[in-house]
Coordinates of C-alpha atoms and ligand atoms in Angstrom, one line a residue:
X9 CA -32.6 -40.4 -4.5
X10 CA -35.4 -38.8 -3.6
X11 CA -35.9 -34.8 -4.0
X12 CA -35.3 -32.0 -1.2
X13 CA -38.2 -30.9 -1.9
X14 CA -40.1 -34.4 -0.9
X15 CA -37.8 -34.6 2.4
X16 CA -39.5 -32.2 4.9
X17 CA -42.7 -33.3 3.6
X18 CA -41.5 -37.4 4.3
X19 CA -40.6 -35.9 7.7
X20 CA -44.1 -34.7 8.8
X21 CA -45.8 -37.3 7.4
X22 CA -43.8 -39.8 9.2
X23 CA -44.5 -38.0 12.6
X24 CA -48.9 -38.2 11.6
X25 CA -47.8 -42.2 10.3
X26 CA -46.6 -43.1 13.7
X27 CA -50.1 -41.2 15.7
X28 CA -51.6 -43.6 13.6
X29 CA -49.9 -46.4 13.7
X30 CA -49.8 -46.1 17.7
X31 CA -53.6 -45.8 17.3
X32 CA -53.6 -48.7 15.7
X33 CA -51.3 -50.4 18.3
X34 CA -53.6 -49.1 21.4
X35 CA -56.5 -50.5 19.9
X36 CA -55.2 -53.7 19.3
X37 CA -53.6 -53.5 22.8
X38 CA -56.5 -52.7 25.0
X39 CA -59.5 -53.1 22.3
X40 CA -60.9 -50.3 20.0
X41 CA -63.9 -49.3 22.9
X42 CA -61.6 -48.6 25.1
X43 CA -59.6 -46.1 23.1
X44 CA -60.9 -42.6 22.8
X45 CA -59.3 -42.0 18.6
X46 CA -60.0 -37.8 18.0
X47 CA -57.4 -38.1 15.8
X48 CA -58.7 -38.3 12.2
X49 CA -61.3 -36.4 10.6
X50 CA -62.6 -39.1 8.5
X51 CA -67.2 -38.9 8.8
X52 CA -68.6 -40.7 11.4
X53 CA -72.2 -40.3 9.2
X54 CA -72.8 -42.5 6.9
X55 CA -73.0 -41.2 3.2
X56 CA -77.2 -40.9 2.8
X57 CA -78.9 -43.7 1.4
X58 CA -80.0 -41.6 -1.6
X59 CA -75.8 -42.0 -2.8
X60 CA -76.1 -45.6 -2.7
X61 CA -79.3 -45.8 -4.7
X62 CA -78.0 -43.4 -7.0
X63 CA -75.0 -45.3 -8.0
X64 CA -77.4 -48.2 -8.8
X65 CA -79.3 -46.2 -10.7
X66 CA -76.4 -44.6 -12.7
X67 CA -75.3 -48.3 -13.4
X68 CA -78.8 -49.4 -14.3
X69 CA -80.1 -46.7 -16.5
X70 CA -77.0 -45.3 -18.2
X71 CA -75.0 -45.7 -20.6
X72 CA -71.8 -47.5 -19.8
X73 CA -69.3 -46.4 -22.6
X74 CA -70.4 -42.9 -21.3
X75 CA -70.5 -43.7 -17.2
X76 CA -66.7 -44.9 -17.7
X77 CA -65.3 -43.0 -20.1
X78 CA -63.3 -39.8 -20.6
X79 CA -65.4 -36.7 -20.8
X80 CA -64.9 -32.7 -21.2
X81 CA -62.0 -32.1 -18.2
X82 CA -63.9 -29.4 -16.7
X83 CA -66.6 -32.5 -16.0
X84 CA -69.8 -33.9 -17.4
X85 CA -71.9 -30.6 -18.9
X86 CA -75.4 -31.8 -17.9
X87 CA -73.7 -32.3 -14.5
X88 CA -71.9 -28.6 -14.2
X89 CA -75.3 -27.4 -15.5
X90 CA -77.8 -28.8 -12.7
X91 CA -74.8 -27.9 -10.3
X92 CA -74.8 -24.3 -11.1
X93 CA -78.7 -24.4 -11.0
X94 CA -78.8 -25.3 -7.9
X95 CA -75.8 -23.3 -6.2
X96 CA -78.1 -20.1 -8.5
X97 CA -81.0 -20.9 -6.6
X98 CA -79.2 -21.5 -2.8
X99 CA -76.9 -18.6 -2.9
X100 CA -78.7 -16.0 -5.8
X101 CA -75.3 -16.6 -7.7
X102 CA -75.4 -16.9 -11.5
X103 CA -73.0 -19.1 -12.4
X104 CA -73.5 -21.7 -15.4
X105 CA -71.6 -24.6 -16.2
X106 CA -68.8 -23.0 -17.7
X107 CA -67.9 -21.0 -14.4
X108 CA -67.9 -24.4 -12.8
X109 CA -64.9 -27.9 -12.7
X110 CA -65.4 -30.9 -11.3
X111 CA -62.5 -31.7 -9.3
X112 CA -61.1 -34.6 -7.1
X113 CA -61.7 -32.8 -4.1
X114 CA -61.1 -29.8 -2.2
X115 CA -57.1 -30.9 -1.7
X116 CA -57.5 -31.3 -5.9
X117 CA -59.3 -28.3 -6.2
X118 CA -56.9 -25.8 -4.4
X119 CA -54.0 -27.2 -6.1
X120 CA -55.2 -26.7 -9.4
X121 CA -56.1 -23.6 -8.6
X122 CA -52.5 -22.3 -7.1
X123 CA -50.7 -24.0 -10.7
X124 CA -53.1 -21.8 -12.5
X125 CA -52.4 -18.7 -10.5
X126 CA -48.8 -18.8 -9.3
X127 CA -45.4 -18.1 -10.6
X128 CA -42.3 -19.1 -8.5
X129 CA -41.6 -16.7 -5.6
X130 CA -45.5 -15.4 -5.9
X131 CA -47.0 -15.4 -2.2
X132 CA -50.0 -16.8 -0.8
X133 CA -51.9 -15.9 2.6
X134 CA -53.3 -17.7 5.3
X135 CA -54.2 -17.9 8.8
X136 CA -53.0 -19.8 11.7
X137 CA -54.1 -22.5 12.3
X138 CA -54.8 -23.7 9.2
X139 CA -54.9 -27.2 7.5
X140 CA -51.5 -28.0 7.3
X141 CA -51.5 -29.4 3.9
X142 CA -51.6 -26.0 2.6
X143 CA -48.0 -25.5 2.6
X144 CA -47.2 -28.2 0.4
X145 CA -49.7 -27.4 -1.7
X146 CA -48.0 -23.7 -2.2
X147 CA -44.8 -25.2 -3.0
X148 CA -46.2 -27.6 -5.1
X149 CA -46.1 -24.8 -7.6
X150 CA -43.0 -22.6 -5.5
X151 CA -44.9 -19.9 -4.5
X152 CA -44.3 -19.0 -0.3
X153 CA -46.7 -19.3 2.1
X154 CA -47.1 -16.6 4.7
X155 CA -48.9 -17.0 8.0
X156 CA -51.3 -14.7 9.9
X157 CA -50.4 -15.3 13.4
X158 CA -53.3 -17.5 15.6
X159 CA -55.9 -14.7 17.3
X160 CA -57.1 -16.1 20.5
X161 CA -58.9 -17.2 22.5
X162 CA -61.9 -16.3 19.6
X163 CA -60.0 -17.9 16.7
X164 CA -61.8 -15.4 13.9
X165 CA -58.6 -13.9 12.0
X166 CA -56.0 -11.2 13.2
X167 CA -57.4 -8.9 10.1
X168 CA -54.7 -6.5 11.1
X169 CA -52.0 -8.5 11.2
X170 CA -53.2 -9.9 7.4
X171 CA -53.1 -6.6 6.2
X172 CA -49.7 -6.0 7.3
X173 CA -48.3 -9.8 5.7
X174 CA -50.3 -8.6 2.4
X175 CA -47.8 -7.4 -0.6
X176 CA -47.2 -6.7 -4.3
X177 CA -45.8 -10.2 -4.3
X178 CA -49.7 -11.6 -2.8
X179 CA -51.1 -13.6 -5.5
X180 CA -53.5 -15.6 -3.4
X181 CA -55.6 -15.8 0.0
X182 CA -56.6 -19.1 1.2
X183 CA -59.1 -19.3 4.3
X184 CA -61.7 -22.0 5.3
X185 CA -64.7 -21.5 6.8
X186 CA -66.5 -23.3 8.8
X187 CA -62.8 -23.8 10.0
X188 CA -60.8 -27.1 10.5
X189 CA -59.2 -27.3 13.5
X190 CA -60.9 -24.7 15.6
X191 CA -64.7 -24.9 14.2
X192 CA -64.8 -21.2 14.3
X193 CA -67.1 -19.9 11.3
X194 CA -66.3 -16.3 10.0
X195 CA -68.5 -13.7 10.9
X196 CA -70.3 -11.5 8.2
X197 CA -68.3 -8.7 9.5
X198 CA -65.2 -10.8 9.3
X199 CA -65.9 -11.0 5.5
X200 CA -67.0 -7.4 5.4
X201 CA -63.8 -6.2 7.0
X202 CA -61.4 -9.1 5.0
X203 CA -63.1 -7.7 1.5
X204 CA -62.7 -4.2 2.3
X205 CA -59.0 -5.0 3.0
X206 CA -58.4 -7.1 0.1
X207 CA -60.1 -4.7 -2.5
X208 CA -57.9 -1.5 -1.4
X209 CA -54.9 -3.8 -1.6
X210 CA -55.9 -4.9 -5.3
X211 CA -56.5 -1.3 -6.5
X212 CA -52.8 -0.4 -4.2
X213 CA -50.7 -2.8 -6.2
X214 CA -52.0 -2.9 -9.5
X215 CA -53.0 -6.5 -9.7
X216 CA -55.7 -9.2 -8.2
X217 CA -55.9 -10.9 -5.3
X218 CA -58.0 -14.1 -5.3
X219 CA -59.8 -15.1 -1.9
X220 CA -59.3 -19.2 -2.4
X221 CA -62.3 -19.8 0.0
X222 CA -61.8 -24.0 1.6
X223 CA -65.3 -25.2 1.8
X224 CA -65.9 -28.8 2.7
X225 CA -67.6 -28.2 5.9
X226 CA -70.0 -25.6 4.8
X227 CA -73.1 -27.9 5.4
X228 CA -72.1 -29.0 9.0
X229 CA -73.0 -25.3 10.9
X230 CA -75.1 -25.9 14.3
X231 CA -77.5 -23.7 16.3
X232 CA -78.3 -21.9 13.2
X233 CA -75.4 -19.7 13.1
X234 CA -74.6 -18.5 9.2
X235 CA -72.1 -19.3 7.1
X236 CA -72.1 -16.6 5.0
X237 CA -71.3 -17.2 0.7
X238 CA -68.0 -15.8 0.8
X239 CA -68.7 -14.1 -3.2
X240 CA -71.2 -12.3 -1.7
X241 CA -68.8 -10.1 -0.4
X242 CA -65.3 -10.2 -2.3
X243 CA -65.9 -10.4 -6.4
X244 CA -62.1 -12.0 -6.3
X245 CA -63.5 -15.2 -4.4
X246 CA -63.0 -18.4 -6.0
X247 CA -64.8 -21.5 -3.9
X248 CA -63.3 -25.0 -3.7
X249 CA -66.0 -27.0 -2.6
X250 CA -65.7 -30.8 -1.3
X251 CA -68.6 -33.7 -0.7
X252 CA -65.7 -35.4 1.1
X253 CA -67.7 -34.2 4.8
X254 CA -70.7 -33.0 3.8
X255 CA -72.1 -35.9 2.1
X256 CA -69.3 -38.5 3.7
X257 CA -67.3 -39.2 0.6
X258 CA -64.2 -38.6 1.3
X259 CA -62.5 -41.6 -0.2
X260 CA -64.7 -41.1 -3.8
X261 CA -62.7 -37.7 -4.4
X262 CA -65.3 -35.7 -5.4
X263 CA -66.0 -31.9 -5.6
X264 CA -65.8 -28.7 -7.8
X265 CA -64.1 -25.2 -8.2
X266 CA -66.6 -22.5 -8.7
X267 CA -65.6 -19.2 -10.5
X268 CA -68.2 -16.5 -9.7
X269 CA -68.4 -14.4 -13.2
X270 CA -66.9 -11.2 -11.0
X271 CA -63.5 -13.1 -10.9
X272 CA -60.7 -10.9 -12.3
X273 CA -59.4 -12.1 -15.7
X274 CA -62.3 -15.4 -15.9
X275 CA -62.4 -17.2 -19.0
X276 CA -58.7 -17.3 -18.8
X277 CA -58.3 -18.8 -15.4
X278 CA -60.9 -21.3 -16.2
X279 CA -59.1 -22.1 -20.0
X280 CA -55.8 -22.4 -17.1
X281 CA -57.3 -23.9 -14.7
X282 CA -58.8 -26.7 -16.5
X283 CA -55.6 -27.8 -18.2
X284 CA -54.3 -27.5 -14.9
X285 CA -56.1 -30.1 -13.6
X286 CA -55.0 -32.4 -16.7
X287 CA -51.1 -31.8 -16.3
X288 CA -51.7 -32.0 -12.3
X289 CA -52.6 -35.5 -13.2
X290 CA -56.0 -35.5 -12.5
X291 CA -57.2 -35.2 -15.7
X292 CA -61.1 -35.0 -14.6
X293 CA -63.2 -35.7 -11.2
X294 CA -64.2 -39.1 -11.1
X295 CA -67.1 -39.7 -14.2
X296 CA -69.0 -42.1 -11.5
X297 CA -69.4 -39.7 -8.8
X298 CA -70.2 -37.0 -11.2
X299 CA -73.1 -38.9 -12.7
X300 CA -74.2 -40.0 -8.9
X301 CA -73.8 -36.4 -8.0
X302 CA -76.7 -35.3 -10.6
X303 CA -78.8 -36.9 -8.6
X304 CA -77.6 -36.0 -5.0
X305 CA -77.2 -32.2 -5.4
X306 CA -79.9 -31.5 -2.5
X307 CA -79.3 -34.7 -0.5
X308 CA -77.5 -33.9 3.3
X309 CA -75.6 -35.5 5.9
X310 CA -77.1 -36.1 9.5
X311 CA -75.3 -32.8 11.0
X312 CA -78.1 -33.5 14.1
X313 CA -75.5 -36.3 15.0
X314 CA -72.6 -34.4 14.6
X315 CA -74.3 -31.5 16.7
X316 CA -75.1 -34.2 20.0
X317 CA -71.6 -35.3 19.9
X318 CA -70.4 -31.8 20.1
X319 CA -72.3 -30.6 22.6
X320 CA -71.4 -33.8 24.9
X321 CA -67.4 -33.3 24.7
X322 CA -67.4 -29.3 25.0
X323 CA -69.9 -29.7 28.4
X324 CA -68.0 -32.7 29.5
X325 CA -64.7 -31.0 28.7
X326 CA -65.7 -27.5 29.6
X327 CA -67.4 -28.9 33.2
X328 CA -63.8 -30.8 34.1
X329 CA -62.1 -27.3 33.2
X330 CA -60.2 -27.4 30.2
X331 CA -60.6 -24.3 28.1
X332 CA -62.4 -25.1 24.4
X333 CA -63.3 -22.5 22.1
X334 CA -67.3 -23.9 21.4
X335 CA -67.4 -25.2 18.2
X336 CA -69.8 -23.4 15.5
X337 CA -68.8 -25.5 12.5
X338 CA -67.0 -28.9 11.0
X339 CA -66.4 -31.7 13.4
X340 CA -63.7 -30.3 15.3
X341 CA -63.0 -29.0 18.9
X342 CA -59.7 -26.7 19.5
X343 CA -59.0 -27.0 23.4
X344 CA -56.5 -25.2 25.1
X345 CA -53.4 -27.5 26.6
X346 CA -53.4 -26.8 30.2
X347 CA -49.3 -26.5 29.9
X348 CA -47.5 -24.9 27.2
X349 CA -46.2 -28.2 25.7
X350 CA -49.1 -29.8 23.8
X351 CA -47.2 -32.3 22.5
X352 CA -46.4 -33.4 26.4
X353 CA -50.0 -33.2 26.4
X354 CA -50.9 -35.9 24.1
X355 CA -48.8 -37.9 25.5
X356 CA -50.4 -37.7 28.4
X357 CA -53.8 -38.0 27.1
X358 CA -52.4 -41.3 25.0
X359 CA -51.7 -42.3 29.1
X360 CA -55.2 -43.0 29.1
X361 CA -56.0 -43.7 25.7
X362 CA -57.5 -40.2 24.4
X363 CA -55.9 -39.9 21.1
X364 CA -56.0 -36.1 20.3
X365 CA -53.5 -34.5 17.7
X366 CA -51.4 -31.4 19.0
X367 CA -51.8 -28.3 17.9
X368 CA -48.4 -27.8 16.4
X369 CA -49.2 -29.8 14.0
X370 CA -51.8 -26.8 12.2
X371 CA -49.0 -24.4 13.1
X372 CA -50.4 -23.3 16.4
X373 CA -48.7 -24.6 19.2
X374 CA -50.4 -24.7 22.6
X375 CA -53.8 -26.1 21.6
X376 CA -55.3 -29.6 20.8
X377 CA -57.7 -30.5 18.2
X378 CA -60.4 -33.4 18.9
X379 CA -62.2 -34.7 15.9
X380 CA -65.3 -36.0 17.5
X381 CA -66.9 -37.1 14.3
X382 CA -66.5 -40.4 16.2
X383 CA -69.7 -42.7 17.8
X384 CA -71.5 -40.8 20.6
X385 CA -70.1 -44.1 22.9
X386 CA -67.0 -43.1 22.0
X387 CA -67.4 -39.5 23.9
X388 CA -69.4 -40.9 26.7
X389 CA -66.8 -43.7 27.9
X390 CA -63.8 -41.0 26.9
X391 CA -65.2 -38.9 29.8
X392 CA -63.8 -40.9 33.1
X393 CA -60.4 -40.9 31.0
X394 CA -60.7 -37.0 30.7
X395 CA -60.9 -36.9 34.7
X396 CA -58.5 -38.3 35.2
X397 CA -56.7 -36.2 32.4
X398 CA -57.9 -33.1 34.2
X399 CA -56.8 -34.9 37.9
X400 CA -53.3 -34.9 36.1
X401 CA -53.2 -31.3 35.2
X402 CA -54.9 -29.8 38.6
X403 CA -58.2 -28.5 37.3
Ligands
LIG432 N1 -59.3 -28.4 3.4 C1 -59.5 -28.6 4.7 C2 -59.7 -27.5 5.7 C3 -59.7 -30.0 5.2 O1 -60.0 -30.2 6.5 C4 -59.6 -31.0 4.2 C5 -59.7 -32.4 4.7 O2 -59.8 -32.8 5.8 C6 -59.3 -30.7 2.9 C7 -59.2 -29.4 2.5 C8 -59.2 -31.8 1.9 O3 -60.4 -32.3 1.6 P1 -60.8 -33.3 0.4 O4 -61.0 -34.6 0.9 O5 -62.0 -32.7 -0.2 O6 -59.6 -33.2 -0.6

């Protein structure tokens, strides 16, 4: 028998199962060009050239016991130490490698970071929509999850109606910037105003507040807007950092948490947090991928491809009148549904074959989000299907 605690979660995951296993249906049905899948978020970039070299090199020129085998679980030092180096000299942060873990990812990352921090009933703070994952992630470790309500039609967060949902009981804030699903990026004065908010709340009720800031799309900003370092403005801010999008790794589980030396009670969250990723199973970031990573710390996806595909769906879209909120950030466009019912929709988007997953599903109903890290082909042949998706809806 399986736990009530597993239940819901088997419930949502089969609803995202069967969007994928109709994909795969559709595409077997009418041929993979001829459906339009901005479903997944899975890189449509290939990892740079310099990764595969560098795993060659790691092979040929290291040594093996050591490549393979078990290491410190906070990560390889030498690897922590050219890390912090470099984050030092890219965001004037002083970090060394003991403020740093390797973990398995950003999913990895956050979850060891809520085991370290919560007790059961302690609350944690986040804003709709958000990556829906988060919830389990929160009870992983039965702490609650409270929502900030969506703020449209700009999508940065309802700062009032945070401070209102923040209490003695708020152990944690997660938010993600550049944001999955609605690529909004955070302002400056977003952060400015968030900081200013948290830090009167701290000194209010007695206790700290850490800002868990969601970073894997960090890298993939376009038109030069900023993504401002969230430690910068909040000394609470803890970031969990992912390669999974920025350098198209998602499937080698590789990132790291990094603990600016202003975090409230340090040494010991790291001495927790690093255990915590032991007894969550972990145990340590994959040793390959560290040892690759060494070499790769100033390597970059192609964001320029990223960037032409977004421009071509939010003209294309925008032009046959849907409403999209233009993307700043990550790989994602958040369109208005032209009815209420997203979910009706999709469906009517899966009508002619546009795959798109409903907004509902990141706890904002109403809205659709298109992952368009897909081929550039891909968007241009999806646009006669839009048409007639548009046709449908009277726009
Ligand atoms: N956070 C957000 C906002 C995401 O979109 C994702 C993955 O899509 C993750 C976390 C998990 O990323 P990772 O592959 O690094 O675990």
């Amino acid at each position: 028998m399986i736990s009530k605690k597993m239940e819901p979660l088997v419930n949502n995951n089969s609803a995202i199962r069967a969007m994928f296993e109709e994909g795969l249906q559709m595409k077997k049905q009418f041929g993979a060009e001829n459906v339009y899948d901005f479903s997944l978020g899975n890189p449509s970039v290939p990892a740079p050239a310099a990764v595969d070299h560098a795993i060659r090199a790691v092979l040929a020129e290291e040594d093996t016991l050591t490549v393979h085998g078990y290491m410190p679980n906070a990560g390889f030092e030498d690897v922590r130490a050219a890390l912090a180096e470099s984050l030092d000299r890219r965001f004037g942060m002083d970090y060394d490698a003991g403020d740093l873990i390797m973990v398995v990812g950003a999913a990895s990352g956050l979850n060891i970071l809520l085991k370290t921090i919560l007790d059961p009933g302690d609350e944690v703070v986040t804003f709709a929509p958000y990556f829906v994952e988060y919830g389990a992630y929160v009870r992983n470790y039965d702490g609650v999850l409270r929502v900030v309500p969506p703020h449209a039609p700009d999508f940065q967060p309802d700062l009032e109606a945070f401070a209102g949902l923040l209490t003695e009981k708020t152990k944690a804030v997660i938010m993600n910037s550049p944001h999955n699903p609605t690529g909004v990026v955070y302002s400056e004065e977003t952060l400015r105003r968030l900081a200013k908010i948290l830090t009167d709340k701290e000194r209010e009720i007695g206790h700290e507040i850490y800002l868990l800031s969601d970073e894997p799309y960090r890298e993939l900003a376009y038109d030069g807007v900023n993504v401002p370092y969230v430690p910068w403005y909040y000394p609470d801010t803890i970031v969990c950092y992912s390669y999974s999008k920025s350098l198209s790794l998602p499937g080698e589980r590789i990132g790291y948490v990094a603990v600016p030396k202003s975090v409230s009670d340090h040494d010991a969250l790291i001495a927790a947090a690093v255990i915590a990723n032991r007894v969550c199973g972990s145990v340590n970031a994959p040793s390959l991928m560290q040892r690759v990573l060494k070499r790769c710390l100033e390597e970059k996806t192609d964001v320029a491809v990223y960037d032409r595909n977004r421009r071509r769906l939010y003209e294309g879209l925008t032009q046959l009148g849907f409403e999209c909120v233009r993307p700043e950030g990550a790989f994602y466009l958040w369109m208005k549904s032209p009815v209420e019912d997203e979910k009706a929709f999709v469906a009517a988007g899966k009508r002619y074959h546009i795959l798109m997953v409903p907004g509902s599903s990141f706890a904002c109903p109403g809205y659709v989000r298109l992952a368009y890290c897909v081929s550039y082909e891909t968007i241009e042949r999806s646009m006669p299907a839009f048409a007639e998706l548009a046709k449908e809806y009277g726009l």
